[in-house]
mmCIF file of C-alpha atoms in Angstrom:
data_model
loop_
_atom_site.group_PDB
_atom_site.id
_atom_site.type_symbol
_atom_site.label_atom_id
_atom_site.label_comp_id
_atom_site.label_asym_id
_atom_site.label_seq_id
_atom_site.Cartn_x
_atom_site.Cartn_y
_atom_site.Cartn_z
ATOM 1 C CA ARG A 1 -10.059 57.761 27.963
ATOM 2 C CA SER A 2 -7.477 58.999 25.413
ATOM 3 C CA MET A 3 -4.683 58.731 27.963
ATOM 4 C CA LYS A 4 -5.681 55.151 28.803
ATOM 5 C CA LEU A 5 -5.785 54.258 25.126
ATOM 6 C CA GLU A 6 -2.397 55.826 24.468
ATOM 7 C CA ARG A 7 -0.936 53.995 27.464
ATOM 8 C CA ALA A 8 -2.328 50.664 26.256
ATOM 9 C CA ARG A 9 -0.867 51.203 22.798
ATOM 10 C CA VAL A 10 2.537 52.047 24.244
ATOM 11 C CA LEU A 11 2.449 48.855 26.320
ATOM 12 C CA VAL A 12 1.602 46.831 23.204
ATOM 13 C CA GLN A 13 4.425 48.294 21.122
ATOM 14 C CA ASP A 14 6.902 47.934 23.985
ATOM 15 C CA SER A 15 5.919 44.283 24.405
ATOM 16 C CA LEU A 16 6.315 43.610 20.678
ATOM 17 C CA GLU A 17 9.762 45.201 20.650
ATOM 18 C CA ARG A 18 10.795 42.972 23.582
ATOM 19 C CA HIS A 19 9.271 39.886 21.907
ATOM 20 C CA LEU A 20 6.783 39.459 24.748
ATOM 21 C CA TYR A 21 3.989 38.444 22.429
ATOM 22 C CA GLU A 22 1.531 37.097 24.985
ATOM 23 C CA ASN A 23 1.905 40.341 26.900
ATOM 24 C CA ALA A 24 1.316 42.244 23.667
ATOM 25 C CA VAL A 25 -1.845 40.220 23.003
ATOM 26 C CA PHE A 26 -3.091 40.966 26.516
ATOM 27 C CA TRP A 27 -2.687 44.738 26.231
ATOM 28 C CA ALA A 28 -3.784 44.861 22.591
ATOM 29 C CA ASP A 29 -7.076 43.330 23.662
ATOM 30 C CA LYS A 30 -7.480 46.166 26.184
ATOM 31 C CA ALA A 31 -6.633 48.769 23.535
ATOM 32 C CA VAL A 32 -9.338 47.336 21.265
ATOM 33 C CA SER A 33 -11.833 47.599 24.111
ATOM 34 C CA VAL A 34 -10.922 51.182 25.025
ATOM 35 C CA SER A 35 -10.960 52.369 21.399
ATOM 36 C CA ARG A 36 -14.261 50.610 20.750
ATOM 37 C CA GLY A 37 -12.749 48.431 18.042
ATOM 38 C CA ALA A 38 -10.701 50.998 16.129
ATOM 39 C CA ALA A 39 -9.267 49.390 12.996
ATOM 40 C CA HIS A 40 -5.633 50.033 13.859
ATOM 41 C CA ASP A 41 -6.032 48.440 17.323
ATOM 42 C CA VAL A 42 -7.755 45.426 15.785
ATOM 43 C CA PHE A 43 -4.857 45.140 13.333
ATOM 44 C CA VAL A 44 -2.226 45.356 16.085
ATOM 45 C CA LEU A 45 -3.968 42.642 18.108
ATOM 46 C CA ALA A 46 -3.956 40.413 15.029
ATOM 47 C CA GLN A 47 -0.289 41.247 14.479
ATOM 48 C CA ALA A 48 0.524 40.280 18.079
ATOM 49 C CA LEU A 49 -1.377 37.012 17.660
ATOM 50 C CA PHE A 50 0.529 36.298 14.445
ATOM 51 C CA LEU A 51 3.917 36.972 16.017
ATOM 52 C CA GLY A 52 2.931 34.773 18.954
ATOM 53 C CA GLY A 53 2.186 31.881 16.614
ATOM 54 C CA HIS A 54 -1.616 32.033 16.927
ATOM 55 C CA TYR A 55 -2.179 32.048 13.188
ATOM 56 C CA ARG A 56 -5.757 30.798 13.019
ATOM 57 C CA ARG A 57 -6.832 33.114 15.822
ATOM 58 C CA ALA A 58 -5.275 36.087 14.052
ATOM 59 C CA ALA A 59 -6.964 35.289 10.737
ATOM 60 C CA GLN A 60 -10.317 34.713 12.384
ATOM 61 C CA TRP A 61 -9.973 37.917 14.398
ATOM 62 C CA LEU A 62 -9.429 39.985 11.257
ATOM 63 C CA SER A 63 -12.287 38.258 9.470
ATOM 64 C CA SER A 64 -14.783 38.603 12.317
ATOM 65 C CA ASN A 65 -14.043 42.328 12.552
ATOM 66 C CA GLY A 66 -14.699 42.831 8.851
ATOM 67 C CA LEU A 67 -11.263 44.226 7.995
ATOM 68 C CA ILE A 68 -10.187 41.755 5.331
ATOM 69 C CA GLN A 69 -12.415 43.222 2.649
ATOM 70 C CA SER A 70 -11.691 46.872 3.397
ATOM 71 C CA HIS A 71 -8.067 47.018 4.544
ATOM 72 C CA LEU A 72 -5.243 45.809 2.344
ATOM 73 C CA VAL A 73 -2.668 45.256 5.089
ATOM 74 C CA CYS A 74 -5.212 43.280 7.103
ATOM 75 C CA ARG A 75 -5.939 41.078 4.104
ATOM 76 C CA TYR A 76 -2.203 40.534 3.673
ATOM 77 C CA LEU A 77 -1.773 39.588 7.330
ATOM 78 C CA ALA A 78 -4.695 37.158 7.121
ATOM 79 C CA ALA A 79 -3.096 35.581 4.053
ATOM 80 C CA LYS A 80 0.218 35.301 5.932
ATOM 81 C CA CYS A 81 -1.629 33.446 8.686
ATOM 82 C CA HIS A 82 -3.020 30.918 6.236
ATOM 83 C CA ALA A 83 0.419 30.583 4.638
ATOM 84 C CA GLN A 84 1.844 29.591 8.007
ATOM 85 C CA CYS A 85 -0.770 26.820 8.068
ATOM 86 C CA ALA A 86 0.140 25.796 4.479
ATOM 87 C CA GLU A 87 -3.376 26.634 3.293
ATOM 88 C CA TRP A 88 -2.130 27.873 -0.052
ATOM 89 C CA LYS A 89 -5.431 27.921 -1.939
ATOM 90 C CA ARG A 90 -6.898 30.124 0.775
ATOM 91 C CA VAL A 91 -3.878 32.418 0.531
ATOM 92 C CA ILE A 92 -4.460 32.983 -3.167
ATOM 93 C CA ASP A 93 -8.196 33.463 -2.666
ATOM 94 C CA LEU A 94 -7.558 36.190 -0.094
ATOM 95 C CA LEU A 95 -4.933 38.001 -2.125
ATOM 96 C CA ASP A 96 -7.077 37.938 -5.255
ATOM 97 C CA ILE A 97 -9.931 39.833 -3.609
ATOM 98 C CA PRO A 98 -10.481 43.022 -5.668
ATOM 99 C CA ALA A 99 -8.436 46.003 -4.496
ATOM 100 C CA VAL A 100 -9.942 48.223 -1.824
ATOM 101 C CA ALA A 101 -11.173 51.689 -2.654
ATOM 102 C CA ASN A 102 -8.612 54.478 -2.481
ATOM 103 C CA ALA A 103 -10.342 56.008 0.527
ATOM 104 C CA ASP A 104 -10.008 52.787 2.486
ATOM 105 C CA ALA A 105 -6.350 52.459 1.492
ATOM 106 C CA GLU A 106 -5.617 56.005 2.653
ATOM 107 C CA LEU A 107 -7.460 55.355 5.897
ATOM 108 C CA THR A 108 -5.340 52.286 6.492
ATOM 109 C CA ARG A 109 -2.128 54.261 6.044
ATOM 110 C CA LYS A 110 -3.323 56.941 8.456
ATOM 111 C CA GLU A 111 -4.288 54.314 11.022
ATOM 112 C CA LEU A 112 -0.898 52.632 10.762
ATOM 113 C CA SER A 113 0.784 56.005 11.131
ATOM 114 C CA ASP A 114 -1.294 56.719 14.233
ATOM 115 C CA ILE A 115 0.136 53.657 15.976
ATOM 116 C CA GLY A 116 3.690 54.441 14.919
ATOM 117 C CA ASP A 117 3.900 51.635 12.369
ATOM 118 C CA THR A 118 5.324 53.356 9.285
ATOM 119 C CA SER A 119 6.845 50.188 7.861
ATOM 120 C CA LEU A 120 3.915 49.276 5.641
ATOM 121 C CA ILE A 121 2.559 52.723 4.872
ATOM 122 C CA LEU A 122 4.076 52.844 1.401
ATOM 123 C CA SER A 123 1.752 51.125 -1.026
ATOM 124 C CA THR A 124 4.740 49.751 -2.942
ATOM 125 C CA ALA A 125 5.861 47.810 0.133
ATOM 126 C CA VAL A 126 2.416 46.272 0.586
ATOM 127 C CA ASP A 127 2.088 45.494 -3.119
ATOM 128 C CA SER A 128 5.522 43.885 -3.181
ATOM 129 C CA ALA A 129 4.746 41.781 -0.112
ATOM 130 C CA ILE A 130 1.471 40.605 -1.632
ATOM 131 C CA CYS A 131 3.133 39.650 -4.917
ATOM 132 C CA TYR A 132 5.833 37.726 -3.083
ATOM 133 C CA LEU A 133 3.332 35.866 -0.908
ATOM 134 C CA ARG A 134 1.161 35.036 -3.922
ATOM 135 C CA GLY A 135 4.286 33.753 -5.683
ATOM 136 C CA THR A 136 5.118 31.554 -2.703
ATOM 137 C CA ALA A 137 1.601 30.119 -2.730
ATOM 138 C CA CYS A 138 1.725 29.495 -6.474
ATOM 139 C CA GLN A 139 5.048 27.743 -6.120
ATOM 140 C CA ALA A 140 3.684 25.541 -3.329
ATOM 141 C CA LEU A 141 0.810 24.611 -5.643
ATOM 142 C CA GLU A 142 3.353 23.863 -8.414
ATOM 143 C CA LYS A 143 2.192 26.745 -10.591
ATOM 144 C CA ARG A 144 5.688 27.763 -11.566
ATOM 145 C CA ALA A 145 4.773 30.212 -14.309
ATOM 146 C CA TYR A 146 2.514 32.188 -11.979
ATOM 147 C CA ALA A 147 5.115 32.011 -9.208
ATOM 148 C CA ARG A 148 7.762 33.439 -11.531
ATOM 149 C CA LYS A 149 5.418 36.224 -12.630
ATOM 150 C CA ASN A 150 4.632 37.250 -9.054
ATOM 151 C CA TYR A 151 8.235 37.099 -7.828
ATOM 152 C CA LYS A 152 9.280 39.364 -10.681
ATOM 153 C CA GLU A 153 6.411 41.726 -9.957
ATOM 154 C CA ALA A 154 7.415 41.852 -6.275
ATOM 155 C CA LEU A 155 10.874 43.070 -7.231
ATOM 156 C CA ARG A 156 9.495 45.612 -9.660
ATOM 157 C CA HIS A 157 7.406 47.102 -6.863
ATOM 158 C CA ASP A 158 10.298 47.075 -4.412
ATOM 159 C CA VAL A 159 13.892 46.335 -5.431
ATOM 160 C CA PHE A 160 14.710 45.759 -1.737
ATOM 161 C CA CYS A 161 12.249 42.891 -1.398
ATOM 162 C CA TYR A 162 13.699 39.902 0.447
ATOM 163 C CA GLU A 163 10.705 38.775 2.362
ATOM 164 C CA ILE A 164 8.626 41.638 3.630
ATOM 165 C CA LEU A 165 7.130 40.478 6.906
ATOM 166 C CA ILE A 166 4.034 42.040 8.357
ATOM 167 C CA VAL A 167 6.261 43.709 10.960
ATOM 168 C CA GLY A 168 7.786 45.568 8.046
ATOM 169 C CA ILE A 169 11.348 44.306 8.130
ATOM 170 C CA CYS A 170 12.823 44.414 4.609
ATOM 171 C CA LEU A 171 15.652 41.926 4.099
ATOM 172 C CA PHE A 172 17.883 41.128 1.147
ATOM 173 C CA SER A 173 15.919 39.943 -1.868
ATOM 174 C CA GLN A 174 14.003 36.791 -1.055
ATOM 175 C CA ALA A 175 11.958 37.287 -4.193
ATOM 176 C CA PHE A 176 15.142 37.356 -6.271
ATOM 177 C CA ASN A 177 16.560 34.430 -4.316
ATOM 178 C CA SER A 178 13.388 32.439 -5.034
ATOM 179 C CA LEU A 179 13.690 33.154 -8.736
ATOM 180 C CA ILE A 180 17.303 31.987 -8.809
ATOM 181 C CA SER A 181 17.399 29.151 -6.280
ATOM 182 C CA HIS A 182 14.309 27.414 -7.638
ATOM 183 C CA HIS A 183 15.475 27.804 -11.235
ATOM 184 C CA LEU A 184 12.445 29.842 -12.236
ATOM 185 C CA LEU A 185 14.758 31.934 -14.423
ATOM 186 C CA THR A 186 17.801 30.976 -16.435
ATOM 187 C CA PRO A 187 20.965 32.979 -15.664
ATOM 188 C CA GLN A 188 20.498 34.984 -18.862
ATOM 189 C CA GLU A 189 16.836 35.661 -18.089
ATOM 190 C CA ALA A 190 17.768 36.698 -14.560
ATOM 191 C CA ARG A 191 20.423 39.100 -15.827
ATOM 192 C CA GLU A 192 18.021 40.668 -18.317
ATOM 193 C CA PHE A 193 15.402 40.994 -15.594
ATOM 194 C CA LEU A 194 17.871 42.681 -13.239
ATOM 195 C CA ASP A 195 18.801 45.121 -15.988
ATOM 196 C CA SER A 196 15.142 46.150 -16.178
ATOM 197 C CA LEU A 197 14.620 46.852 -12.447
ATOM 198 C CA PRO A 198 14.126 50.503 -11.368
ATOM 199 C CA PHE A 199 17.119 50.744 -9.030
ATOM 200 C CA ASP A 200 17.707 54.435 -9.733
ATOM 201 C CA GLU A 201 14.110 55.355 -8.973
ATOM 202 C CA GLN A 202 13.817 53.384 -5.731
ATOM 203 C CA CYS A 203 17.274 53.780 -4.197
ATOM 204 C CA SER A 204 18.009 56.928 -2.216
ATOM 205 C CA ASP A 205 21.313 57.654 -3.974
ATOM 206 C CA SER A 206 23.812 56.146 -6.383
ATOM 207 C CA GLU A 207 25.870 54.552 -3.592
ATOM 208 C CA GLU A 208 22.854 52.671 -2.291
ATOM 209 C CA GLY A 209 21.871 51.698 -5.828
ATOM 210 C CA ASP A 210 25.340 50.357 -6.567
ATOM 211 C CA SER A 211 25.261 48.326 -3.351
ATOM 212 C CA VAL A 212 21.905 46.712 -4.131
ATOM 213 C CA LYS A 213 22.973 45.954 -7.693
ATOM 214 C CA PHE A 214 26.185 44.386 -6.417
ATOM 215 C CA LEU A 215 24.243 42.092 -4.092
ATOM 216 C CA TYR A 216 22.023 40.824 -6.879
ATOM 217 C CA TYR A 217 24.517 40.576 -9.702
ATOM 218 C CA SER A 218 27.083 38.839 -7.501
ATOM 219 C CA GLN A 219 24.673 35.932 -7.061
ATOM 220 C CA LEU A 220 24.613 35.482 -10.824
ATOM 221 C CA ASP A 221 28.363 35.898 -11.138
ATOM 222 C CA VAL A 222 29.364 33.458 -8.417
ATOM 223 C CA LYS A 223 30.176 30.660 -10.856
ATOM 224 C CA SER A 224 32.089 32.928 -13.221
ATOM 225 C CA GLN A 225 35.112 35.181 -12.990
ATOM 226 C CA ASP A 226 32.999 38.330 -12.968
ATOM 227 C CA PHE A 227 32.594 38.402 -9.205
ATOM 228 C CA GLN A 228 36.334 38.699 -8.633
ATOM 229 C CA GLU A 229 36.412 41.765 -10.847
ATOM 230 C CA ARG A 230 33.697 43.582 -8.899
ATOM 231 C CA ASP A 231 34.803 45.893 -6.116
ATOM 232 C CA VAL A 232 32.776 45.370 -2.953
ATOM 233 C CA PRO A 233 30.927 48.628 -2.154
ATOM 234 C CA ALA A 234 32.099 50.338 1.032
ATOM 235 C CA LEU A 235 28.651 49.932 2.569
ATOM 236 C CA LEU A 236 28.919 46.144 2.293
ATOM 237 C CA GLU A 237 32.497 45.487 3.348
ATOM 238 C CA GLN A 238 31.376 44.049 6.706
ATOM 239 C CA SER A 239 28.478 42.003 5.302
ATOM 240 C CA LEU A 240 28.672 38.302 6.131
ATOM 241 C CA ASP A 241 26.464 37.445 3.166
ATOM 242 C CA VAL A 242 28.894 39.153 0.803
ATOM 243 C CA ALA A 243 31.735 37.215 2.427
ATOM 244 C CA VAL A 244 29.818 33.970 1.840
ATOM 245 C CA VAL A 245 29.488 34.802 -1.863
ATOM 246 C CA ALA A 246 33.247 35.329 -2.020
ATOM 247 C CA MET A 247 33.717 32.048 -0.186
ATOM 248 C CA GLU A 248 31.476 30.234 -2.670
ATOM 249 C CA GLN A 249 33.490 31.722 -5.516
ATOM 250 C CA HIS A 250 36.606 30.055 -4.105
ATOM 251 C CA TYR A 251 34.672 26.853 -3.432
ATOM 252 C CA VAL A 252 33.417 26.392 -6.987
ATOM 253 C CA ASN A 253 36.926 27.153 -8.262
ATOM 254 C CA TRP A 254 38.302 24.395 -6.004
ATOM 255 C CA ASP A 255 40.352 26.845 -3.954
ATOM 256 C CA HIS A 256 39.282 25.241 -0.692
ATOM 257 C CA ASP A 257 42.087 26.715 1.416
ATOM 258 C CA ALA A 258 41.018 30.267 0.590
ATOM 259 C CA ALA A 259 37.361 29.359 1.109
ATOM 260 C CA VAL A 260 38.067 27.889 4.557
ATOM 261 C CA GLN A 261 39.985 30.985 5.626
ATOM 262 C CA ILE A 262 36.945 33.111 4.823
ATOM 263 C CA SER A 263 34.515 30.666 6.427
ATOM 264 C CA LYS A 264 36.471 30.585 9.673
ATOM 265 C CA GLN A 265 36.133 34.359 9.976
ATOM 266 C CA ILE A 266 32.411 34.179 9.246
ATOM 267 C CA LEU A 267 31.778 31.377 11.723
ATOM 268 C CA LYS A 268 33.508 33.307 14.477
ATOM 269 C CA GLN A 269 30.764 35.910 14.196
ATOM 270 C CA ASP A 270 27.865 33.660 13.200
ATOM 271 C CA PRO A 271 28.561 29.973 13.925
ATOM 272 C CA TYR A 272 25.112 28.947 12.678
ATOM 273 C CA HIS A 273 25.154 30.743 9.314
ATOM 274 C CA PRO A 274 23.469 28.057 7.151
ATOM 275 C CA GLN A 275 25.117 28.761 3.803
ATOM 276 C CA CYS A 276 28.536 29.193 5.339
ATOM 277 C CA LEU A 277 28.229 25.989 7.362
ATOM 278 C CA LEU A 278 27.362 23.921 4.302
ATOM 279 C CA LEU A 279 30.210 25.347 2.269
ATOM 280 C CA HIS A 280 32.630 25.093 5.183
ATOM 281 C CA ILE A 281 31.879 21.406 5.709
ATOM 282 C CA GLY A 282 32.073 20.850 1.968
ATOM 283 C CA CYS A 283 35.559 22.329 1.977
ATOM 284 C CA LEU A 284 36.599 20.131 4.888
ATOM 285 C CA VAL A 285 35.327 17.067 3.072
ATOM 286 C CA ALA A 286 37.226 18.087 -0.046
ATOM 287 C CA GLN A 287 40.373 18.628 2.017
ATOM 288 C CA GLU A 288 39.769 15.341 3.846
ATOM 289 C CA GLU A 289 40.399 16.942 7.176
ATOM 290 C CA THR A 290 38.137 17.475 10.175
ATOM 291 C CA ASN A 291 40.474 19.365 12.502
ATOM 292 C CA GLY A 292 38.375 17.956 15.316
ATOM 293 C CA THR A 293 35.563 20.346 14.463
ATOM 294 C CA TYR A 294 32.985 17.778 13.341
ATOM 295 C CA PRO A 295 32.777 13.987 13.729
ATOM 296 C CA THR A 296 33.830 12.200 10.550
ATOM 297 C CA ALA A 297 30.420 10.564 10.149
ATOM 298 C CA THR A 298 28.717 13.949 10.349
ATOM 299 C CA ILE A 299 30.984 15.415 7.697
ATOM 300 C CA HIS A 300 30.329 12.586 5.242
ATOM 301 C CA LEU A 301 26.599 12.825 5.881
ATOM 302 C CA MET A 302 26.709 16.555 5.278
ATOM 303 C CA SER A 303 28.713 16.039 2.100
ATOM 304 C CA LEU A 304 25.790 14.089 0.646
ATOM 305 C CA ILE A 305 23.444 16.925 1.529
ATOM 306 C CA ILE A 306 25.813 19.493 0.047
ATOM 307 C CA GLN A 307 25.875 17.647 -3.279
ATOM 308 C CA CYS A 308 22.108 18.105 -3.446
ATOM 309 C CA VAL A 309 21.738 21.686 -2.238
ATOM 310 C CA VAL A 310 24.924 23.631 -2.841
ATOM 311 C CA GLY A 311 23.729 24.573 -6.309
ATOM 312 C CA PHE A 312 20.725 26.316 -4.751
ATOM 313 C CA LEU A 313 22.691 28.553 -2.338
#
């Protein structure tokens, strides 16, 4: 029996890694059967359903197996499902359920470790994800003060928080981006908040800490001269996002030629980079040249969009 269960779990993880979500759902169902409904197999089936776009099925599956009350990561995944359906009140209701007992939390971490999913074992990662999701729900319900509070709390829990998905991929700070792009903090408030974050405690070394700080502070500095005075950390020299910030610096200073030179290099590697595309087209409009890249009508249409959104990049 144990060999069959192990084999089923391997098939599930292999399918998830290859983005074969229906295949993952199929074998996860078999793993649940063989393990007699072990919590970690129930969670993985729900995760496969979520990644396959079956949000209501995933939420119902977690609820019917009684894991929402007792397992924090399962509650978070159920809330993510409802968020995908824009059921924001339900999201908040789920996330505001009183915290599980320590024993249940430890059991959850052991279960996740058993299936090789170490991405959400750290309680800080789960707490950060929950705060960010609650902030998103509050913002959707136009509760800006609560949204701001939760976004800030997400970053305090995890200075790497971009948007922590249930698959455990940590990207560049979505929580911070939400605070800035939606004007939930003034530039001065944002700078003071960044100064208070525990970079030294959460980063593995000073080089990593300096890199993360650079990423955040450069967003605040983009409309000033400060960004030009900051040396790009060696770890980030090849980052397209850092190049886009440099490009935006030239753009807001009306140095469109320099901005276009940077954007051309970015678009060679990532021709669909959204921020770069908007800025690139904005530069072309400002230069009044298309170079045959975009139809004139498209450029003028995009210029109207840029006027509305470029301040939020």
